[in-house]
mmCIF file of N, CA and C in Angstrom:
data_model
loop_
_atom_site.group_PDB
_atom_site.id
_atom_site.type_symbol
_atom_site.label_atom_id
_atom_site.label_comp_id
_atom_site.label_asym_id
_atom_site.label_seq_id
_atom_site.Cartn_x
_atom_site.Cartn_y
_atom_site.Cartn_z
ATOM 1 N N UNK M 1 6.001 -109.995 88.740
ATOM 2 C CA UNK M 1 6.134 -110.189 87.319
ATOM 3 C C UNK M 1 6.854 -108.979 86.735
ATOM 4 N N UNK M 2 7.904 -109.166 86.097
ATOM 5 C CA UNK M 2 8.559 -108.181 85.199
ATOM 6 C C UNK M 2 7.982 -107.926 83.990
ATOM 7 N N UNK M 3 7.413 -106.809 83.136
ATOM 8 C CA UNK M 3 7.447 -106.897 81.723
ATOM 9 C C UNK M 3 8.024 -105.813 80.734
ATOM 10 N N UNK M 4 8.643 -106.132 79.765
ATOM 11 C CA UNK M 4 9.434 -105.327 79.177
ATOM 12 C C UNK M 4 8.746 -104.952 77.816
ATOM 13 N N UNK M 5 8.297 -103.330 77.672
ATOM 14 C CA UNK M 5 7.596 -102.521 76.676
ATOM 15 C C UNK M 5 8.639 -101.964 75.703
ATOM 16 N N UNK M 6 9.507 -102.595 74.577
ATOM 17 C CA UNK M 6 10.292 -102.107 73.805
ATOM 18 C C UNK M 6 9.740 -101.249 72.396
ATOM 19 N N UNK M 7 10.386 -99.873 72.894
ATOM 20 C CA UNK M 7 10.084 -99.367 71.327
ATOM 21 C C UNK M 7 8.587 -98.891 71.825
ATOM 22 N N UNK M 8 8.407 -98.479 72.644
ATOM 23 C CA UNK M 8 7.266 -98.100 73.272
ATOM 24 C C UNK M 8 6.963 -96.713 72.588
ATOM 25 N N UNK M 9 7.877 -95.609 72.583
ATOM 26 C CA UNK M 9 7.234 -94.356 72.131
ATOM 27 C C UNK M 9 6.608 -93.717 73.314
ATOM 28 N N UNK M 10 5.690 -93.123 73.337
ATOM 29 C CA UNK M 10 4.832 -92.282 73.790
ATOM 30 C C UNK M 10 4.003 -92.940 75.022
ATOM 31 N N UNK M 11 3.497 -94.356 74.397
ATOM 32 C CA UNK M 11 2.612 -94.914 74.499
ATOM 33 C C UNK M 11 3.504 -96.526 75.888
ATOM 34 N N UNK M 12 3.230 -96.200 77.087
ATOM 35 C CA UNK M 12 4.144 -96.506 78.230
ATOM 36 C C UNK M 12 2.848 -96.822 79.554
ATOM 37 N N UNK M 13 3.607 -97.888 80.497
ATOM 38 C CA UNK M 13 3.161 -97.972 81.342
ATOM 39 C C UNK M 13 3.943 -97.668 82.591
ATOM 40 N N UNK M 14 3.735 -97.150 83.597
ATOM 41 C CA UNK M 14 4.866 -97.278 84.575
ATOM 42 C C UNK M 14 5.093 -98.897 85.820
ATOM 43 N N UNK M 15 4.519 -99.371 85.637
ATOM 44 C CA UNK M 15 4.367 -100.758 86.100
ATOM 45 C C UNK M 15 5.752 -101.424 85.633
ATOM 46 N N UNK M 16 5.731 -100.924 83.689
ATOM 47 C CA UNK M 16 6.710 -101.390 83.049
ATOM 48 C C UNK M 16 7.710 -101.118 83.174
ATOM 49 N N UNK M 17 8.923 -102.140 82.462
ATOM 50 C CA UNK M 17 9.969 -101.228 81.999
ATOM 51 C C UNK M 17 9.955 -100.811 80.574
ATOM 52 N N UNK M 18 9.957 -99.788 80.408
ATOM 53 C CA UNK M 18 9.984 -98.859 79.069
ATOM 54 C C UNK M 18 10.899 -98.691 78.516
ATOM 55 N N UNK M 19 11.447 -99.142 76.846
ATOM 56 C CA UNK M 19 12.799 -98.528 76.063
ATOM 57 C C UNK M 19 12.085 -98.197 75.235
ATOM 58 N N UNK M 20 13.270 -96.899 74.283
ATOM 59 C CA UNK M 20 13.052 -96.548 73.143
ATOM 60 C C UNK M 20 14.028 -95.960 72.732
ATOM 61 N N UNK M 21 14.359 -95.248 71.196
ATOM 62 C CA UNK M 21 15.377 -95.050 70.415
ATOM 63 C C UNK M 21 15.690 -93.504 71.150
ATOM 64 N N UNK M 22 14.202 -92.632 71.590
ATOM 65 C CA UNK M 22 14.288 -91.860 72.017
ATOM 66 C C UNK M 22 13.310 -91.818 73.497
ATOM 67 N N UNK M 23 13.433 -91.153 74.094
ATOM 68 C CA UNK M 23 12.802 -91.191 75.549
ATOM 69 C C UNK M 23 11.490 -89.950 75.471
ATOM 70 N N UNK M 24 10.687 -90.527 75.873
ATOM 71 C CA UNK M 24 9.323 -89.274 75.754
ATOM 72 C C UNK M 24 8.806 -89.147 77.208
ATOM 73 N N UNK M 25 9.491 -89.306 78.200
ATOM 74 C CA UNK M 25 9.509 -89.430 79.561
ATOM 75 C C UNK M 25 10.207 -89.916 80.303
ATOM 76 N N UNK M 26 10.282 -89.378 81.193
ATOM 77 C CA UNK M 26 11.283 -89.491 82.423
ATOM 78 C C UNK M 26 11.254 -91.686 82.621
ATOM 79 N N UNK M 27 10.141 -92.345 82.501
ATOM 80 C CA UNK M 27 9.899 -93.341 82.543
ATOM 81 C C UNK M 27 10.194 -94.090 81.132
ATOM 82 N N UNK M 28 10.651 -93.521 80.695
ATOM 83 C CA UNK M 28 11.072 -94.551 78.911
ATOM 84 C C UNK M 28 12.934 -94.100 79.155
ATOM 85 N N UNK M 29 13.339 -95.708 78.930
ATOM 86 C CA UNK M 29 14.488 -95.404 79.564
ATOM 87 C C UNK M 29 15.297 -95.406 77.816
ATOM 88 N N UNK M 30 16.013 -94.563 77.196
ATOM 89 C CA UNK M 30 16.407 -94.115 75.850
ATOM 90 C C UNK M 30 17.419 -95.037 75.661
ATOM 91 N N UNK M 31 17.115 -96.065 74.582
ATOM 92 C CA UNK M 31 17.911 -97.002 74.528
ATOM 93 C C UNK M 31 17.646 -97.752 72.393
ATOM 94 N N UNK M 32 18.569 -97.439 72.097
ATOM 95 C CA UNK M 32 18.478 -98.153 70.165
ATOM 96 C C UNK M 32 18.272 -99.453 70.558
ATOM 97 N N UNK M 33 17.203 -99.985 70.107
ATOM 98 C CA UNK M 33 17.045 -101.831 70.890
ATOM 99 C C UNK M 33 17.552 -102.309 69.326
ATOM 100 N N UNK M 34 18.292 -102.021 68.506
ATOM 101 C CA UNK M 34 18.853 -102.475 67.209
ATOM 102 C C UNK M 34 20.122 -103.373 67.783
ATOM 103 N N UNK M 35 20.832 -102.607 69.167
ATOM 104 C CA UNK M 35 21.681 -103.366 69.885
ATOM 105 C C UNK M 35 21.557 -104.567 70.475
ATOM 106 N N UNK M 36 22.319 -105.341 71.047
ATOM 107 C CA UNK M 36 21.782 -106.468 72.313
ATOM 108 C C UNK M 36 21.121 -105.397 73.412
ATOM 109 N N UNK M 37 20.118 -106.239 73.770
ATOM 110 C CA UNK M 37 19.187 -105.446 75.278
ATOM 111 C C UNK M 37 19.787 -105.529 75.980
ATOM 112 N N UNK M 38 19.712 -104.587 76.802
ATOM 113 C CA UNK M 38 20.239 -104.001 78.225
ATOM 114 C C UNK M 38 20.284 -105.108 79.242
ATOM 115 N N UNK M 39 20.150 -106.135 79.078
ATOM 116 C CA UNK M 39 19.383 -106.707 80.298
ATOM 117 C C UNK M 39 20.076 -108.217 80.740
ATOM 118 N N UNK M 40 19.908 -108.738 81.609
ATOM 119 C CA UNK M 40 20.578 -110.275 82.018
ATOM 120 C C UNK M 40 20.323 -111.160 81.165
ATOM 121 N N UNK M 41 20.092 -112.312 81.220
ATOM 122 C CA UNK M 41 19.935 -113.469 80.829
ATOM 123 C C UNK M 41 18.237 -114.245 81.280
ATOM 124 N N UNK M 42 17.022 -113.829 81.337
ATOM 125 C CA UNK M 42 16.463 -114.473 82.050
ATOM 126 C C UNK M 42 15.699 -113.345 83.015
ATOM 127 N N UNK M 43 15.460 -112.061 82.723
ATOM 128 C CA UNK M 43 15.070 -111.241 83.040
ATOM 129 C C UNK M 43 13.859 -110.775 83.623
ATOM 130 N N UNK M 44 12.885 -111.177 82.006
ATOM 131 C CA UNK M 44 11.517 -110.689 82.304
ATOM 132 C C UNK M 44 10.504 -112.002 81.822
ATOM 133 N N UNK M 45 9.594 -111.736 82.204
ATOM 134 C CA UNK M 45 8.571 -112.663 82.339
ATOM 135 C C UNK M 45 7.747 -112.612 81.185
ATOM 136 N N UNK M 46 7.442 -111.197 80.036
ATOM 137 C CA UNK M 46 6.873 -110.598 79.134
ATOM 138 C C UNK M 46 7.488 -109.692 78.063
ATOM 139 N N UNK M 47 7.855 -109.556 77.058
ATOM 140 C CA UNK M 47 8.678 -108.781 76.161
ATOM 141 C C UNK M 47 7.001 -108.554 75.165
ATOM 142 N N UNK M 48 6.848 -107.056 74.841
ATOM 143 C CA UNK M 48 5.800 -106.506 74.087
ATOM 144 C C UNK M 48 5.959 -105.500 73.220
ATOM 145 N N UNK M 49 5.581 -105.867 72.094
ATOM 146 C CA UNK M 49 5.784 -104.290 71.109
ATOM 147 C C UNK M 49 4.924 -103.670 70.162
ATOM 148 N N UNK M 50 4.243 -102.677 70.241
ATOM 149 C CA UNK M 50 3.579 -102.456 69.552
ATOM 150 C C UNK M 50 3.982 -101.482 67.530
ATOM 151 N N UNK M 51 3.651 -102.121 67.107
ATOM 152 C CA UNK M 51 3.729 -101.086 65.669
ATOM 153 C C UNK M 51 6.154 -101.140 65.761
ATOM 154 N N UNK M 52 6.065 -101.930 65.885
ATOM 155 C CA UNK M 52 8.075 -101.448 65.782
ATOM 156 C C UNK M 52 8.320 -102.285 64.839
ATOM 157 N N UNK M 53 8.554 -103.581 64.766
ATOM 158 C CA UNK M 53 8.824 -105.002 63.857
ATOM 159 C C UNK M 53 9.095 -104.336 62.640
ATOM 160 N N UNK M 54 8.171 -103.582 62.180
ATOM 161 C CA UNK M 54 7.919 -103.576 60.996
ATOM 162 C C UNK M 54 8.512 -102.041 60.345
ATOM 163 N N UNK M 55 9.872 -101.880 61.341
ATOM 164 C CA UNK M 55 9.982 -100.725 60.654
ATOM 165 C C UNK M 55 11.967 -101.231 61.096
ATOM 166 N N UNK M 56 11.749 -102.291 60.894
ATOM 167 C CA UNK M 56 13.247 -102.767 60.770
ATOM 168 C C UNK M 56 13.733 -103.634 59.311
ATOM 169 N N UNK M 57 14.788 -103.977 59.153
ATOM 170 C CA UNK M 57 14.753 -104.881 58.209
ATOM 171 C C UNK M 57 14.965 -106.290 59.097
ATOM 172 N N UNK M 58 14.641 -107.359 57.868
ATOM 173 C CA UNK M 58 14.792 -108.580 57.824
ATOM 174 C C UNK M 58 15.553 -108.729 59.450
ATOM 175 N N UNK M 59 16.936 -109.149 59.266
ATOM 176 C CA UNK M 59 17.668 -109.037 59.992
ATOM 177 C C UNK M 59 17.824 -108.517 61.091
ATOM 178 N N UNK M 60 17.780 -107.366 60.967
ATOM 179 C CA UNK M 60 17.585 -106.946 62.632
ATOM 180 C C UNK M 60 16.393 -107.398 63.673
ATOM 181 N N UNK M 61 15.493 -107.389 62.908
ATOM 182 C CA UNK M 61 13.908 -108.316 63.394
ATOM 183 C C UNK M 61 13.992 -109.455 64.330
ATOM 184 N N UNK M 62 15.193 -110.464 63.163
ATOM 185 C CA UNK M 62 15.899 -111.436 63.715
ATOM 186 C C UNK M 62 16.701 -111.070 65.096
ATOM 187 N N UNK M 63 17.535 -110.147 64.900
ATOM 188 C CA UNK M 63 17.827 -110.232 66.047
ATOM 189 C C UNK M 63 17.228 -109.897 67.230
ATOM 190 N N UNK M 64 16.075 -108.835 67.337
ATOM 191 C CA UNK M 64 15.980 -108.124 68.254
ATOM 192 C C UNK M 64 14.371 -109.437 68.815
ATOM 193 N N UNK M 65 14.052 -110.279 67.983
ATOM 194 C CA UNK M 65 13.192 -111.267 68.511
ATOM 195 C C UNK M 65 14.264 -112.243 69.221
ATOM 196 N N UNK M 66 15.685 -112.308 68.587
ATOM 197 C CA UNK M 66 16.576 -113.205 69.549
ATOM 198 C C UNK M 66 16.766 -112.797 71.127
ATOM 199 N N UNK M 67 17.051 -111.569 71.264
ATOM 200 C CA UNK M 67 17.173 -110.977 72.153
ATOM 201 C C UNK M 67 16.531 -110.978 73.124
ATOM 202 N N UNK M 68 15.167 -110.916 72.179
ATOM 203 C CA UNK M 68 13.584 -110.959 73.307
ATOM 204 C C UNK M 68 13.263 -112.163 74.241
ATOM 205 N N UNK M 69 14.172 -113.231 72.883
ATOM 206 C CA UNK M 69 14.281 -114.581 73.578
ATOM 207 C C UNK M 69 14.742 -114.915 75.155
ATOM 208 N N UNK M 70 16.290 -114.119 74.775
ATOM 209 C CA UNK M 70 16.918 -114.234 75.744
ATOM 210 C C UNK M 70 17.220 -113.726 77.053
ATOM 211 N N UNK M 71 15.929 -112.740 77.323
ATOM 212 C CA UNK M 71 15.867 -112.016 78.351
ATOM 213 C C UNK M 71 14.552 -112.806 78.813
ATOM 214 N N UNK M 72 14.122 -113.304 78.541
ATOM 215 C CA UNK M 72 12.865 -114.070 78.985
ATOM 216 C C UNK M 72 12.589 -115.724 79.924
ATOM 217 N N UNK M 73 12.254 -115.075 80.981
ATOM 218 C CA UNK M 73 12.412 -116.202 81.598
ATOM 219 C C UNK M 73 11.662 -117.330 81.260
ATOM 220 N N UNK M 74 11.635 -118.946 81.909
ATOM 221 C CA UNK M 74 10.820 -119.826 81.250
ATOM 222 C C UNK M 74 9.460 -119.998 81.365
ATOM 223 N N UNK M 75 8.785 -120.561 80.291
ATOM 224 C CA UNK M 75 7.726 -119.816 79.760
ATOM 225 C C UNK M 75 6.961 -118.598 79.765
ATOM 226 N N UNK M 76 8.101 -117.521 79.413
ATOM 227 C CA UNK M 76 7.509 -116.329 78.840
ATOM 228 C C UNK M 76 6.969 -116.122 77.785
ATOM 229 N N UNK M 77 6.482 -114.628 77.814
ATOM 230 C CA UNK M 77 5.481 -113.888 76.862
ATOM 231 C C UNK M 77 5.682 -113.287 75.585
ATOM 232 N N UNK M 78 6.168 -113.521 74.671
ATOM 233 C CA UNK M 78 6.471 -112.700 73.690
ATOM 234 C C UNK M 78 5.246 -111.950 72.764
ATOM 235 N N UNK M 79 4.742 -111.012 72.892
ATOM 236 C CA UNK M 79 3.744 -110.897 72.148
ATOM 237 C C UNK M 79 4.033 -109.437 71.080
ATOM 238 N N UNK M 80 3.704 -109.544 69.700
ATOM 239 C CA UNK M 80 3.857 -108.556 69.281
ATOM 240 C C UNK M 80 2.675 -107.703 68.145
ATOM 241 N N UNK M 81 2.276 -106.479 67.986
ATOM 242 C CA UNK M 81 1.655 -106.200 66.904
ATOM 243 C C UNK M 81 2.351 -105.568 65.695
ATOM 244 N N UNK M 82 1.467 -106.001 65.138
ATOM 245 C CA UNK M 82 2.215 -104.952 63.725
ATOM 246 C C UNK M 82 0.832 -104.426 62.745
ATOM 247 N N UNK M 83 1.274 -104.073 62.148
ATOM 248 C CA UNK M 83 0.491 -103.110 61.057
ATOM 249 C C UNK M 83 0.194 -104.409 60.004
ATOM 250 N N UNK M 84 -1.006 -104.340 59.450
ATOM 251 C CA UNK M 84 -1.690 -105.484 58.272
ATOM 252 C C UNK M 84 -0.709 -105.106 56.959
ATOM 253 N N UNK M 85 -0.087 -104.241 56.877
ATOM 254 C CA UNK M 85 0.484 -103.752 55.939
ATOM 255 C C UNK M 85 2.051 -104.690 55.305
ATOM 256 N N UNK M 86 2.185 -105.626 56.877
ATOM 257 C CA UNK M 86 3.469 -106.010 57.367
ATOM 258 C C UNK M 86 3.367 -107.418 57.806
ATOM 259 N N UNK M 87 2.368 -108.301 56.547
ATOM 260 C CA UNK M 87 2.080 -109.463 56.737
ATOM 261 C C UNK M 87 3.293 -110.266 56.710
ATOM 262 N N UNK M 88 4.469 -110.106 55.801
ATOM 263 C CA UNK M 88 5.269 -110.667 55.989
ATOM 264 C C UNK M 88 6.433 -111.048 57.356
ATOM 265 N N UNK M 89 6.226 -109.719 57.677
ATOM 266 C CA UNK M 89 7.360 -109.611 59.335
ATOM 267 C C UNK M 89 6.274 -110.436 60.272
ATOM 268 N N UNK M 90 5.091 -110.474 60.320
ATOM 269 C CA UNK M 90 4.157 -111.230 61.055
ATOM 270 C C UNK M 90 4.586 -112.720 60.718
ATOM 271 N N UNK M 91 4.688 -113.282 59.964
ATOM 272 C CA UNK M 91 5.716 -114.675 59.240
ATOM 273 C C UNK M 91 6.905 -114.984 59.659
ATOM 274 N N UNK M 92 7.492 -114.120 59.309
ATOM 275 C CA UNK M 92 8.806 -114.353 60.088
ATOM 276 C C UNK M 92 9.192 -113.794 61.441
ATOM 277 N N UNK M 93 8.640 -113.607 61.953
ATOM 278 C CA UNK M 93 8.260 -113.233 63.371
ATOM 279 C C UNK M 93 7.706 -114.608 63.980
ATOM 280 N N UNK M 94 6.677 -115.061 63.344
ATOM 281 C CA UNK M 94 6.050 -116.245 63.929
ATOM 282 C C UNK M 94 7.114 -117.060 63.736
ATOM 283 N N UNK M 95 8.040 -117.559 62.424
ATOM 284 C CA UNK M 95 8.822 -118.698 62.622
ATOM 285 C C UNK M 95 9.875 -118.627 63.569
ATOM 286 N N UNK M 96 10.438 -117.579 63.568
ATOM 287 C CA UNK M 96 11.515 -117.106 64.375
ATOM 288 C C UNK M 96 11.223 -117.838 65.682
ATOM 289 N N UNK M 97 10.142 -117.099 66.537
ATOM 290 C CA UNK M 97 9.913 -117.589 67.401
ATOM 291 C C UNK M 97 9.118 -118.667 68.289
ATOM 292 N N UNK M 98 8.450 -119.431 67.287
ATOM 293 C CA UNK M 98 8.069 -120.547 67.499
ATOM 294 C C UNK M 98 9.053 -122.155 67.580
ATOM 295 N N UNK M 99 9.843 -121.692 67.161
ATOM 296 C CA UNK M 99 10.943 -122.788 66.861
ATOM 297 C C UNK M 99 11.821 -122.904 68.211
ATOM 298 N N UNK M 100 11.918 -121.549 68.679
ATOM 299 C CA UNK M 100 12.700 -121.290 69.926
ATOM 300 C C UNK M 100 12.403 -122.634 71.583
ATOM 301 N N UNK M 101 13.322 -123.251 71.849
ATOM 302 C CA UNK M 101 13.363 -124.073 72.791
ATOM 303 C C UNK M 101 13.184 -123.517 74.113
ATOM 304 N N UNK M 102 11.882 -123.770 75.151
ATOM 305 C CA UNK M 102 12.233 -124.035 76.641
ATOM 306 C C UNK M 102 11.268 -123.053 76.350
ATOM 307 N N UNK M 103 10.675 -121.785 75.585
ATOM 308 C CA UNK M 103 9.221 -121.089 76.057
ATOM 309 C C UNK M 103 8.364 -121.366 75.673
ATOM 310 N N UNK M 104 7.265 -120.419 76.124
ATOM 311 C CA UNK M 104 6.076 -120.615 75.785
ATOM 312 C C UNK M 104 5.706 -119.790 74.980
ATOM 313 N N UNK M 105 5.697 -119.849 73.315
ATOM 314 C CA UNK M 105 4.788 -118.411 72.648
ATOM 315 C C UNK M 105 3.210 -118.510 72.672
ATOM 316 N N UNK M 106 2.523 -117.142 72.812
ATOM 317 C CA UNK M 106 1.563 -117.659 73.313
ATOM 318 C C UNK M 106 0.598 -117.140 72.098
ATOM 319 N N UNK M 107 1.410 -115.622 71.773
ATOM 320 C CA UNK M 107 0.490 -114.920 70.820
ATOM 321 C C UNK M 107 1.379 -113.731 70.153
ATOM 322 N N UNK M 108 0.980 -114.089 69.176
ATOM 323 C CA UNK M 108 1.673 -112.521 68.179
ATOM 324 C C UNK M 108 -0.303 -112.049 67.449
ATOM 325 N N UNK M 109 -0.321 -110.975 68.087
ATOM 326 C CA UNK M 109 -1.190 -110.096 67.957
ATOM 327 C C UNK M 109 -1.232 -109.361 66.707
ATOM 328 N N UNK M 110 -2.809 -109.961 65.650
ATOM 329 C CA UNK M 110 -2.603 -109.487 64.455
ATOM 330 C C UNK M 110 -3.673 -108.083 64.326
ATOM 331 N N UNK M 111 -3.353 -107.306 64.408
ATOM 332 C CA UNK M 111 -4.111 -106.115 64.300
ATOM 333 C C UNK M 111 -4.744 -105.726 63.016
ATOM 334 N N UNK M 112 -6.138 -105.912 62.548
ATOM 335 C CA UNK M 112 -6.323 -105.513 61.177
ATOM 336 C C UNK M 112 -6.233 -106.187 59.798
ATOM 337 N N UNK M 113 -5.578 -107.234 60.300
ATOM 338 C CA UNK M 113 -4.755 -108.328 59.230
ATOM 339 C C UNK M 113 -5.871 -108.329 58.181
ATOM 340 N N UNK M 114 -5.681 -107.705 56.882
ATOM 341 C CA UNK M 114 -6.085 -108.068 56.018
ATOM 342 C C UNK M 114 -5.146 -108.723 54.298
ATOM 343 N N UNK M 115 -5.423 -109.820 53.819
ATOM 344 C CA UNK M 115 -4.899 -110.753 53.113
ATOM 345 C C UNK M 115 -5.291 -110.593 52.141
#
């Protein structure tokens, strides 16, 4: 199983593969995921992020959940948290990727969610 920890920070597994804007170890490979991902078509099995979503705009969100799409093999994992603060990106996060053809979403992880 492949899984891909974007926007990881600090906070890394080595099992994983690790990106971030900046690298905090030899194992976080330093990469702006604002771009298209590094990666094939069909890649990983799991795309995960903790606390990031919500410190993009609108748009880029969009893309970088497209992206997540597209490195993900069939029925992969997309799972993400965010901050309660960031009920809205939790929304459009969910539509984004629920609509998406051929996976499986399984869970966007609400941390704290208060309404």
């Amino acid at each position: 199983m492949k899984l891909l920890n974007f926007g990881c920070g600090s906070t890394f597994h080595p099992a994983w593969v690790n990106i971030d804007i900046i690298s905090s170890s030899p194992e976080v490979r330093e990469y702006d995921i604002r771009k298209n991902l590094p990666y094939p078509d069909a890649e990983f099995d799991a795309c995960y992020s903790s606390h990031v979503l919500e410190h993009f705009q609108q748009d880029e969100a969009k893309k970088l959940l497209t992206e997540c799409y597209r490195i993900l093999r069939d029925k992969g994992i997309i799972r993400v948290v965010v901050g309660s603060s960031r009920l809205c990106v939790i929304i459009f996060a969910y539509r984004i990727v629920k609509y998406l053809p051929g996976k499986t979403f399984r869970t966007i992880l609400l941390k704290k969610l208060s309404v």
